[in-house]
Coordinates of C-alpha atoms and ligand atoms in Angstrom, one line a residue:
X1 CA -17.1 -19.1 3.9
X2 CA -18.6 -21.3 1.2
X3 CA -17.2 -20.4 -2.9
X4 CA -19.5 -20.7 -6.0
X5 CA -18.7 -20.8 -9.5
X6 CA -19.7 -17.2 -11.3
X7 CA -21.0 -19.5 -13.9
X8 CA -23.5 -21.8 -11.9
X9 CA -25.5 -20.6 -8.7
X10 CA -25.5 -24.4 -7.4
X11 CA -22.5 -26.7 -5.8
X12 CA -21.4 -24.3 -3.0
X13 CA -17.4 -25.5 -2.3
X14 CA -15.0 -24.7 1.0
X15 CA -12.5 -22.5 0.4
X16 CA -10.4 -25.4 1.3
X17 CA -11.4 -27.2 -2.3
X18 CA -12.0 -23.3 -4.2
X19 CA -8.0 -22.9 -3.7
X20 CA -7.5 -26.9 -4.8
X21 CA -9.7 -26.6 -8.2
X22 CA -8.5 -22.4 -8.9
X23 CA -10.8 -22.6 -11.9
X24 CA -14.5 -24.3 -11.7
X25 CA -15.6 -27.4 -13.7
X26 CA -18.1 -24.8 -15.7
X27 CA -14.9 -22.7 -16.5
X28 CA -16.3 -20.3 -14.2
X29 CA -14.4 -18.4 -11.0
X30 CA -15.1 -19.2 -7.4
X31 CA -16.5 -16.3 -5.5
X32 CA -17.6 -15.7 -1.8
X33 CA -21.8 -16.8 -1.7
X34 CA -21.9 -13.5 0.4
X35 CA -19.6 -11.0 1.9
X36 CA -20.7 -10.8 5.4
X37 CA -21.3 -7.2 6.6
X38 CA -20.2 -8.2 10.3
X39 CA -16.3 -7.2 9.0
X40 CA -15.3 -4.4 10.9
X41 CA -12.6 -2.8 8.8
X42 CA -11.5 0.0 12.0
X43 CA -10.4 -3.0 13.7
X44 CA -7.9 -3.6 11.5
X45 CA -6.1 -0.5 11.4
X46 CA -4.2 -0.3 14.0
X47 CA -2.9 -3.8 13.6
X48 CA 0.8 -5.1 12.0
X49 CA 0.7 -6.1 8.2
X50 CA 1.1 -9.3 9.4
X51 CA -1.8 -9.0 11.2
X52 CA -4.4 -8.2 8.8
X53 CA -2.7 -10.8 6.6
X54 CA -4.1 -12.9 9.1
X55 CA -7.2 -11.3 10.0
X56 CA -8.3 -11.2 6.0
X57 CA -7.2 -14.8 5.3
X58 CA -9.0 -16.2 8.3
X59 CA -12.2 -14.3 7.4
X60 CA -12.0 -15.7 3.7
X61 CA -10.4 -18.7 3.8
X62 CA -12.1 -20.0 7.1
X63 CA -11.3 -23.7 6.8
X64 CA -7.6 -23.4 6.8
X65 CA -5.7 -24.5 9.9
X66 CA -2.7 -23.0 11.2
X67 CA -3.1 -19.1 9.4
X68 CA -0.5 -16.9 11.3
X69 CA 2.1 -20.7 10.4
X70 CA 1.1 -20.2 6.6
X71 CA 1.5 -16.1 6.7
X72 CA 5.0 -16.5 8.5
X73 CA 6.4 -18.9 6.3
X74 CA 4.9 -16.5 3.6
X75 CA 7.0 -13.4 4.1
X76 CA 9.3 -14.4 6.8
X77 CA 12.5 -13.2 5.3
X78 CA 11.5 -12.6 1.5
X79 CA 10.4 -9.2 1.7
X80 CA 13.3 -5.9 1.8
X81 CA 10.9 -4.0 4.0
X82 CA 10.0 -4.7 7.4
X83 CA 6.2 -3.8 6.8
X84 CA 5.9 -5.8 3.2
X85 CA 4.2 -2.7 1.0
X86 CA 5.9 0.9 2.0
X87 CA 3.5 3.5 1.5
X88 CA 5.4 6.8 0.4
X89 CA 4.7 10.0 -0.9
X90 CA 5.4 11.2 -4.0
X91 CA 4.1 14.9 -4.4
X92 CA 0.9 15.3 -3.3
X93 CA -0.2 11.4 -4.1
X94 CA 1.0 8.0 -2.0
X95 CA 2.5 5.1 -3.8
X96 CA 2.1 2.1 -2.4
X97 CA 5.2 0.3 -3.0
X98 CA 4.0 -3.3 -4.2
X99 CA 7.9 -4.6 -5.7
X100 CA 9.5 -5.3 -2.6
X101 CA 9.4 -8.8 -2.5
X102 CA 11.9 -12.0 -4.1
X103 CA 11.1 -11.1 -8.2
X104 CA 10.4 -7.1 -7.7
X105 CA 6.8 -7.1 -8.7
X106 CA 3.9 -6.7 -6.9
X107 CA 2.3 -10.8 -7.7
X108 CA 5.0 -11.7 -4.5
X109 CA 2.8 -10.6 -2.3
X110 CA 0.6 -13.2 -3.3
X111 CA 2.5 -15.3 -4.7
X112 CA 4.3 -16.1 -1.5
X113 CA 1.2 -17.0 0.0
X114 CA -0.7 -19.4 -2.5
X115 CA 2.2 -21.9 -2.1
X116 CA 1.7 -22.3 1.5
X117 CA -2.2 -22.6 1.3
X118 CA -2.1 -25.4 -1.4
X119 CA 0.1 -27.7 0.9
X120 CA -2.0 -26.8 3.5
X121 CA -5.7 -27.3 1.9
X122 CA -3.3 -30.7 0.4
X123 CA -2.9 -31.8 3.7
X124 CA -5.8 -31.1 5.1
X125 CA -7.9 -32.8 2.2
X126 CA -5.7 -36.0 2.6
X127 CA -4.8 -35.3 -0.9
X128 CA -2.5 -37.8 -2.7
X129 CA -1.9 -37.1 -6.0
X130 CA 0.8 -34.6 -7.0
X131 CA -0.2 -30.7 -7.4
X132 CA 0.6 -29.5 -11.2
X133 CA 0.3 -25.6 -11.1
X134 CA -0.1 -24.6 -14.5
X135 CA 0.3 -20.6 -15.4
X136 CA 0.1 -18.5 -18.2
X137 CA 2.4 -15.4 -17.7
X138 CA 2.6 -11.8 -19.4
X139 CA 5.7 -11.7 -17.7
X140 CA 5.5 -10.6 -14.0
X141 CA 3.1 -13.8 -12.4
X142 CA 5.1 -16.7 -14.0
X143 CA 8.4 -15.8 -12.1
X144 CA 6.8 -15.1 -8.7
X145 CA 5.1 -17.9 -9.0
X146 CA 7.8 -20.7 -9.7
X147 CA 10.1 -18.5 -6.6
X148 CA 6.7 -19.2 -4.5
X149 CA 6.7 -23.0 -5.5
X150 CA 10.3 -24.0 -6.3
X151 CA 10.6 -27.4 -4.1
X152 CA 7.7 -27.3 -2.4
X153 CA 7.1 -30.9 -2.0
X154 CA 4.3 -33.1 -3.9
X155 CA 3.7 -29.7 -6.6
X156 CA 5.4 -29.2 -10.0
X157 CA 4.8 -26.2 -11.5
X158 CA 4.9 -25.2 -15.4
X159 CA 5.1 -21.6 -16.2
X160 CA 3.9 -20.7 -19.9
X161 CA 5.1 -17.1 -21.4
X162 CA 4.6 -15.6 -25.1
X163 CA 7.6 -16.1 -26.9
X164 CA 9.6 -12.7 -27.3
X165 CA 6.5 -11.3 -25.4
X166 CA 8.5 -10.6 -22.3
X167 CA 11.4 -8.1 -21.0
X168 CA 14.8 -9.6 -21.3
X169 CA 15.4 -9.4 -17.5
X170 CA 11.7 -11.1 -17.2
X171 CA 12.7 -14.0 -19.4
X172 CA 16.1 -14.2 -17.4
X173 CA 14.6 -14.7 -14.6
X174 CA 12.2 -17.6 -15.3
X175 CA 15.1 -19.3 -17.3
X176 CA 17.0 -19.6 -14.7
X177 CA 15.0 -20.4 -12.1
X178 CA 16.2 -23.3 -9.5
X179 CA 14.4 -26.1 -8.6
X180 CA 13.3 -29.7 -9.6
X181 CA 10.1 -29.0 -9.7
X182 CA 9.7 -25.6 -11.7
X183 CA 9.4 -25.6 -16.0
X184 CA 9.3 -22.3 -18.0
X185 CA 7.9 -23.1 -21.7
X186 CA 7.6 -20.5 -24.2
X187 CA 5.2 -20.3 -26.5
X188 CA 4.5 -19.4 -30.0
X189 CA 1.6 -16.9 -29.3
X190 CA 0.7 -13.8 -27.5
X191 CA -0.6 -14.0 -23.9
X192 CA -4.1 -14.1 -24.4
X193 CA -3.5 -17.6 -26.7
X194 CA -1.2 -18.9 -24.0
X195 CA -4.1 -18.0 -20.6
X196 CA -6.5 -19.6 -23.3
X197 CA -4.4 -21.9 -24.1
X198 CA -3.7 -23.3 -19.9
X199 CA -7.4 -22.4 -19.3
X200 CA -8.9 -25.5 -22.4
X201 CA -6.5 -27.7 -20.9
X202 CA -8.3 -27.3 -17.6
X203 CA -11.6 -27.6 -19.0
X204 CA -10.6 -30.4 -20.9
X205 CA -9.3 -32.2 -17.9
X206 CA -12.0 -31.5 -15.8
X207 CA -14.0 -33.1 -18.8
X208 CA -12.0 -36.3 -19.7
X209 CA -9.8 -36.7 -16.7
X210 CA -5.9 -37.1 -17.4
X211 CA -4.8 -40.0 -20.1
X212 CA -4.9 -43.7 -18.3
X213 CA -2.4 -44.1 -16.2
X214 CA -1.7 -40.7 -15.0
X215 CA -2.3 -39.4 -11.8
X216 CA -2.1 -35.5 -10.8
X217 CA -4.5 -32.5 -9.7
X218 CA -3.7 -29.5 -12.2
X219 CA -4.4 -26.5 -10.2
X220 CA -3.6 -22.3 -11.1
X221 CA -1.8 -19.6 -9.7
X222 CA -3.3 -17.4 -12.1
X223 CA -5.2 -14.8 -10.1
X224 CA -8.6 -17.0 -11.5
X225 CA -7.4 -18.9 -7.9
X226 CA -9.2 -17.3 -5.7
X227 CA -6.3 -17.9 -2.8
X228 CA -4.5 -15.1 -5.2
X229 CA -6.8 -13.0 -4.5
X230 CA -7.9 -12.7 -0.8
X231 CA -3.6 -11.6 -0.3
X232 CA -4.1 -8.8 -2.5
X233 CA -7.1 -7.5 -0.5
X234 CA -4.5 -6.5 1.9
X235 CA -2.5 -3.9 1.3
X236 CA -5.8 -1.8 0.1
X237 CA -6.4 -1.6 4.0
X238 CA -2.5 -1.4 4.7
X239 CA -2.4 1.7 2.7
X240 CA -5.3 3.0 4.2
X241 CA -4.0 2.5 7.8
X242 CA -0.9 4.2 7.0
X243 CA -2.8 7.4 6.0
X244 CA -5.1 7.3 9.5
X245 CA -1.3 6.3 11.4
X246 CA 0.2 9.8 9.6
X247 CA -3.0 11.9 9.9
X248 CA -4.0 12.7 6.7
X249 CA -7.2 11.3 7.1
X250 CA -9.5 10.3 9.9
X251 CA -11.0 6.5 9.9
X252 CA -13.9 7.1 7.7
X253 CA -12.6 9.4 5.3
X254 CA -12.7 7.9 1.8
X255 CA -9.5 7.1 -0.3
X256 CA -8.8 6.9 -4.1
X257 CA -6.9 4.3 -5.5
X258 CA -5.5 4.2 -9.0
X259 CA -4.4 0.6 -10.2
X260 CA -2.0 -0.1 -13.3
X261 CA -4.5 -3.0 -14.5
X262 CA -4.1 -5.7 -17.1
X263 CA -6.0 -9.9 -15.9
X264 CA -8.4 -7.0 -13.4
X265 CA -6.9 -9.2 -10.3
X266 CA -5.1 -6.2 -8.5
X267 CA -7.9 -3.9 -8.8
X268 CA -10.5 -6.3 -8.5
X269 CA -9.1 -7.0 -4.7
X270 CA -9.4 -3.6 -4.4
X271 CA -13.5 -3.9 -5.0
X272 CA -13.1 -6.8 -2.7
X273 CA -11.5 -4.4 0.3
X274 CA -14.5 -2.0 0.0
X275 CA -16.9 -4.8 0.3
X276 CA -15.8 -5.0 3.4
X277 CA -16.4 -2.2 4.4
X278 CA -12.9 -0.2 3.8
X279 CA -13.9 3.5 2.5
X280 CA -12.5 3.1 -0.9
X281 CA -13.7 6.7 -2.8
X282 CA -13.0 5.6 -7.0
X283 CA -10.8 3.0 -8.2
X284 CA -8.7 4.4 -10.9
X285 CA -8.6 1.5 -13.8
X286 CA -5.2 2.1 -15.7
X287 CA -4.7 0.7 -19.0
X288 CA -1.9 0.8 -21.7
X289 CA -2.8 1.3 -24.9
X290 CA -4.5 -1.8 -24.9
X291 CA -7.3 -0.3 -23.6
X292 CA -10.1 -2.8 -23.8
X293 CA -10.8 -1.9 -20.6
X294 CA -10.6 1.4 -20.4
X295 CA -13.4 1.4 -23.2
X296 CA -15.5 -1.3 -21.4
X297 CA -15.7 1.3 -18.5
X298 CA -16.6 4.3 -20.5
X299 CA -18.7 2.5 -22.8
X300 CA -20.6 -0.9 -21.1
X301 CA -18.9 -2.5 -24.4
X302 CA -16.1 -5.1 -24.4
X303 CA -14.6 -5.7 -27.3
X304 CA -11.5 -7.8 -27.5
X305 CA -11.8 -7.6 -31.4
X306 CA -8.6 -5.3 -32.1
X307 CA -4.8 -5.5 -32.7
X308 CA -2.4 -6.7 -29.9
X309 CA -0.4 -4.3 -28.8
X310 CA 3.1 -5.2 -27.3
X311 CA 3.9 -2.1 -25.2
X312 CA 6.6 -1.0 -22.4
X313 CA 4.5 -1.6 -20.0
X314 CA 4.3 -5.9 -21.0
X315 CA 2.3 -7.4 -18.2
X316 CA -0.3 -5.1 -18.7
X317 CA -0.7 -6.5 -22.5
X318 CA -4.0 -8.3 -22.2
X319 CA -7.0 -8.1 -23.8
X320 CA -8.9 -10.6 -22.1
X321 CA -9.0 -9.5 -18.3
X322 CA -10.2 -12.6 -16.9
X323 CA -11.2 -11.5 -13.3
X324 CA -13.8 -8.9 -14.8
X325 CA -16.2 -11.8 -15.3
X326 CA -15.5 -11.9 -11.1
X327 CA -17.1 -7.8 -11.1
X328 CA -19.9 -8.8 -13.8
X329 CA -21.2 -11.4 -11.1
X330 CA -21.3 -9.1 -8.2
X331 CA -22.6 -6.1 -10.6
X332 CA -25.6 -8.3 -11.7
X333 CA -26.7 -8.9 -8.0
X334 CA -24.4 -12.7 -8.4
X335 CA -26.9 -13.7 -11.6
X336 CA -24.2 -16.6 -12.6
X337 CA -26.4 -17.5 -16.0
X338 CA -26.1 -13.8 -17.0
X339 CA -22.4 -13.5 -16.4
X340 CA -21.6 -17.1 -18.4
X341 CA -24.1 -15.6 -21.1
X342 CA -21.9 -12.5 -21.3
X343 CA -18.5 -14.9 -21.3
X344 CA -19.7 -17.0 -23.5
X345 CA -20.3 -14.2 -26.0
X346 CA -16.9 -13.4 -25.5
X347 CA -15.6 -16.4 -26.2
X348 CA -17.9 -16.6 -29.4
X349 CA -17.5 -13.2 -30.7
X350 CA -14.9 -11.6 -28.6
X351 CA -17.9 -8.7 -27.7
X352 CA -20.6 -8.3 -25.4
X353 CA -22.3 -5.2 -23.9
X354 CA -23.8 -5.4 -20.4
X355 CA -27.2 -3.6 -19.0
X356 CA -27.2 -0.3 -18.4
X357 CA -28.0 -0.5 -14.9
X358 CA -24.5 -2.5 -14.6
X359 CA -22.7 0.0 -16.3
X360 CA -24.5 2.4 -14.0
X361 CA -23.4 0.0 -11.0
X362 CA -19.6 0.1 -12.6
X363 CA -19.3 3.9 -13.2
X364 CA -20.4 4.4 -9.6
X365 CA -16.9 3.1 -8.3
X366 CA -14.6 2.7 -11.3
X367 CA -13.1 5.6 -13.2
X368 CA -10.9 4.9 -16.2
X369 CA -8.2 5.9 -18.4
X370 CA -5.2 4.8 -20.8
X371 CA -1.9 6.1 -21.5
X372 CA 0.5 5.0 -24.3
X373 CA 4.2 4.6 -24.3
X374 CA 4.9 8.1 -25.4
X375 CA 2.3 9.3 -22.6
X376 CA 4.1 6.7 -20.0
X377 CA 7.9 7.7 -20.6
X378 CA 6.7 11.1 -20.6
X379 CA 5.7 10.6 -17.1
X380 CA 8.5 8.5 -15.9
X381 CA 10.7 11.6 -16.8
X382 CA 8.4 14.2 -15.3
X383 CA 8.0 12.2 -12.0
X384 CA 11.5 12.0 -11.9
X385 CA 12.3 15.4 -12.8
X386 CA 10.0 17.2 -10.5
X387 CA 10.4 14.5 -7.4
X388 CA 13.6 12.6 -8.1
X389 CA 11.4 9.6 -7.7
X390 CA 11.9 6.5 -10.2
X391 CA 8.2 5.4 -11.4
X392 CA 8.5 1.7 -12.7
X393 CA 6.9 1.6 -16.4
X394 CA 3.3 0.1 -15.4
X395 CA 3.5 2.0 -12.2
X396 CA 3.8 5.4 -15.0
X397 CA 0.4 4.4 -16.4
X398 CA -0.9 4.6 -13.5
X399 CA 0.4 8.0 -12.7
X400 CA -0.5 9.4 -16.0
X401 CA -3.9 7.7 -15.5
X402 CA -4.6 9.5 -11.8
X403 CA -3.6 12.9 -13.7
X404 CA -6.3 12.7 -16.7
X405 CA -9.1 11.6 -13.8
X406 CA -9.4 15.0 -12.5
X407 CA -8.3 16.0 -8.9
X408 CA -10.5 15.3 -6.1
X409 CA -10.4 16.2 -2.7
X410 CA -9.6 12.6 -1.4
X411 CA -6.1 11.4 -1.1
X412 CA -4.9 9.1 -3.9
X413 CA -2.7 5.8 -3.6
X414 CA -1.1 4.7 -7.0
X415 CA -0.4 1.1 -6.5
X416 CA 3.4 0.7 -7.9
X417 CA 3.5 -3.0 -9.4
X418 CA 7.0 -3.6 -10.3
X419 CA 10.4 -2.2 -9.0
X420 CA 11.8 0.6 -12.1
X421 CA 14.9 -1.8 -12.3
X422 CA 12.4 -4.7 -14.0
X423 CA 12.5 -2.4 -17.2
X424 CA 15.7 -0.6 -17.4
X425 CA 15.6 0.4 -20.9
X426 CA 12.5 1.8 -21.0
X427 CA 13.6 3.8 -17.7
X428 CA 16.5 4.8 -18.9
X429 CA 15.6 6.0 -22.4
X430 CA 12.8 8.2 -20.2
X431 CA 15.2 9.9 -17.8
X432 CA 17.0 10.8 -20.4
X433 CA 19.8 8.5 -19.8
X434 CA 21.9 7.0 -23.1
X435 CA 20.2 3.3 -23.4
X436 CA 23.0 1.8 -25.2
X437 CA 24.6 -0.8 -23.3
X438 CA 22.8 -4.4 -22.2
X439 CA 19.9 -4.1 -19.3
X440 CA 22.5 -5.1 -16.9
X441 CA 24.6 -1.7 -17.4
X442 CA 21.4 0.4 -17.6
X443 CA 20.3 -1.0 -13.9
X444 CA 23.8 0.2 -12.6
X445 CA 23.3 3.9 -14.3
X446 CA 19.6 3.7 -13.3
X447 CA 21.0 3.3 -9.9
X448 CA 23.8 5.8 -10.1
X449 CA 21.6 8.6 -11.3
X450 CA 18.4 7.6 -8.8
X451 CA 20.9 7.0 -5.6
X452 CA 19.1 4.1 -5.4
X453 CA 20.3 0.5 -5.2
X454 CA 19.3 -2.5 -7.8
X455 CA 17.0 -5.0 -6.3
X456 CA 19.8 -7.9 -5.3
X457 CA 17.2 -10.5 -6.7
X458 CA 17.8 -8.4 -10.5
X459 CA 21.4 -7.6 -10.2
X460 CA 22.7 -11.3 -10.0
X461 CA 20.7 -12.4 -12.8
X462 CA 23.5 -12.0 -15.4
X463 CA 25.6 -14.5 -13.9
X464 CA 22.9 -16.9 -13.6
X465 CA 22.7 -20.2 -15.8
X466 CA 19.8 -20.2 -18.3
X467 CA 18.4 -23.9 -17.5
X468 CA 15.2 -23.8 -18.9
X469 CA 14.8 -23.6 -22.9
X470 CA 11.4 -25.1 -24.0
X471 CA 9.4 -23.9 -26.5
X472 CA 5.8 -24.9 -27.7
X473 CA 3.2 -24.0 -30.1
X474 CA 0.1 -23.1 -28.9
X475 CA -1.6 -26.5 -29.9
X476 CA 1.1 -28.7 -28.6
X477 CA 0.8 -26.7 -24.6
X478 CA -1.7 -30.2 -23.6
X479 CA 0.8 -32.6 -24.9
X480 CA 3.6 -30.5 -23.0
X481 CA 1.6 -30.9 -20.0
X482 CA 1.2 -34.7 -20.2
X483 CA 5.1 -35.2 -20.8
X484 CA 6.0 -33.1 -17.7
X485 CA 3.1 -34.7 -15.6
X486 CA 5.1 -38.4 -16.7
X487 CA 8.2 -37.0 -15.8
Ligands
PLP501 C1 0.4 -8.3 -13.4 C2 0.8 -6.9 -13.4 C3 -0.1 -5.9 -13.6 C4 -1.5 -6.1 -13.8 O1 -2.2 -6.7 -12.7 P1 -3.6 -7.4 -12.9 O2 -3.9 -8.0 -11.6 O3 -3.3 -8.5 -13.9 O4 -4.6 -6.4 -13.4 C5 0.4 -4.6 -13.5 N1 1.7 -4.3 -13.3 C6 2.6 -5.3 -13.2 C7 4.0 -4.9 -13.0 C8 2.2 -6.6 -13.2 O5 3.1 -7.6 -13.0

């Protein structure tokens, strides 16, 4: 399958050098040049998780070698459940538990793989130069990414995060973080100045090339890489299979999903699954109360032009959802000088309003919705009340989301992106539980009132040295990079 830019038709890539690059020269995202209808989806459902994991990376990524090697070494051991992303039901929806792997949050499932494909596309491309991954975090991505890449030979990785912008237990966990080859940097800014920040230092690269002297090939594990994508695409049919396996639906029947949504990457994969043909009824686009989104969908206007909002739910925080510009090009039939007309207004005014045959195109498939914190700890504590089951604080959006959409008759999947225990306080002030105490003692009453136990990953966290410090301003994140890349 070839990849090219959403910005400019020409210069169709490999997936092989899509996965390399993760962002085009243009600063625009590498997509499919078609979807070919020739996917059978039924054939997959009967198969093993890891089995569609191969059957979707081979279909996307064609010119890898060795697919079922890179998927093993993936998940072999990293995941605490046998079939990656449990489907259970809560009531009378399904969760599709997304937080089972190494950091509790649903980026492992990707962020397992995208390690193994850059050594391999490295290897294959007789690459020579070191890999630097450079990621901007709300929180969730930046830790399963450095656990992805922590000594994986001949790539450093650098991890930016907004400074006080993250839960306690998030920032624990990058600080901490092993490895000689893994840096966590905070930054003075929120997280739509630190993704800006990571993606001008791209474009400037690509632009100017590294200082004299220096030799390295800065790559993302953003979901902008397109090899953080295809993983995702997954459990959408996963899910799906596990409602033919139980007889709830017949192969054919359409399925809901609702998607706690923040960069649009989860949901986006989700678009991507019923391209393929998957039956995928709505897709349920959950905000926070930063709901740029949520008002993009209703209205065909996105307007990034409002107050920040640092919420409970913190890697949902965005306001510039950079894989939309990924829907824009499919929605306008792949017109690439449309969609960098729209970005660049964006990037000019921080608004832009599409055609109303593309919000026509959008509404067809996407239903939307926000909920605030009252609204989400409100629902944490209902969930739990009425189903003793623990609903994580982005999950809770979701949940609260799925309720305001109306009821239909199709079954509906609420992706759960992060394990409750990632957010203990907000948990535990909305079970009702006293929230005094450090997050460490609220995980062991969180677990003593669920009956169930703390991920092990979270629990040994407080014993763990803090090894990375660093802090940056915004306009010193280049000159970061450089001193890191001369290490
Ligand atoms: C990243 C993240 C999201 C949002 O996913 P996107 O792909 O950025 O839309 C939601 N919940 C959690 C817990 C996350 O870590």
């Amino acid at each position: 399958m070839k990849y090219r830019s959403t910005r400019g038709a020409q210069n169709e890539i490999s997936s092989l050098d899509a996965v390399l690059q993760g962002i085009a020269a243009d600063g625009g995202l590498y997509m499919p040049v078609s979807f070919d209808k020739s996917f059978d989806y039924r054939e997959l459902l009967a198969l093993s998780v890891t089995e569609m994991t191969e059957r979707i990376l081979a279909y996307f990524l064609d010119d890898f070698d060795d697919i079922p090697g890179i998927v093993s070494r993936a998940y072999t051991g990293k995941f605490d459940a046998a079939d990656l992303t449990p489907l259970v039901q809560v009531g009378d929806r399904y969760v599709l538990e997304l937080f089972h792997g190494p950091t509790s949050a649903f980026k492992d499932v990707a962020l397992s793989v995208l390690p193994q494909l850059l050594s391999g596309a490295k290897k294959k491309s007789g690459m020579e130069e070191e890999i630097v991954i450079l990621t901007a975090t709300s929180g969730d991505t930046g830790k399963a990414a450095m656990e992805g890449f922590h000594d994986v030979p001949g790539v450093k990785i650098i991890v930016f995060y907004p400074y006080g912008g993250v839960s306690r237990v998030q920032e624990l966990q990058m600080t901490t973080q092993e490895g000689g080859n893994v840096r966590a940097c905070a930054v003075r800014g929120n997280f739509d100045q630190a993704q800006t920040g990571v993606k001008q230092i791209f474009t400037r690269v690509k632009k100017e090339g590294l200082p004299e002297g220096m030799k390295a090939v800065l790559s993302s594990a953003n979901s902008i890489n397109i090899g953080r994508l295809v993983p995702q695409i997954v459990y959408y049919f996963k899910a799906y299979a596990d409602l033919v396996k139980r007889g709830v639906i017949k192969a054919g029947d359409p399925v809901d999903y609702t998607v706690p949504t923040g960069n649009f990457g989860d949901i986006l994969a989700g678009y991507f699954a019923k391209m393929l043909g998957l039956p995928v009824g709505k897709l349920i686009c959950a905000a926070n109360a930063n709901n740029v989104l949520a008002d993009f969908i209703t209205t065909g206007t996105y307007d990034k032009n409002r107050a920040f909002l640092k919420t409970v739910s913190p890697s949902m925080d965005i306001l510039v959802s950079s894989n939309l510009e990924r829907l824009l090009y499919l929605l306008s039939d792949c017109d690439a000088a449309y969609t960098a007309d729209l970005m660049k207004q964006l990037s000019e005014s921080g608004v832009y309003t599409v055609k109303p045959e593309i919000l026509d195109k959008l509404q067809e498939t996407f239903l939307t919705g926000s909920a605030d914190d009252e609204k989400t700890k409100e629902t944490i504590g209902r969930v739990f009340k009425d189903y003793g089951y623990l609903l994580d604080t982005h999950t809770a959006v979701g949940w609260a989301v799925a309720s305001e959409c109306g009821v239909s008759d199709r079954p509906n999947v609420v992706l759960a992106t992060a394990s409750p225990y990632k957010f203990p306080a907000a948990v535990a002030e909305a079970i009702g539980l006293a929230a005094e105490g450090d997050e460490f003692e609220l995980m062991q009453r969180l677990s003593e009132k669920s009956g169930t136990a703390v991920p092990k990953n979270l629990a040994g966290l407080s014993e763990k040295e803090v090894r990375l410090k660093d802090v940056t301003d915004i306009d010193d994140m280049y000159d970061y990079v450089l001193r890191v890349i001369h290490e």
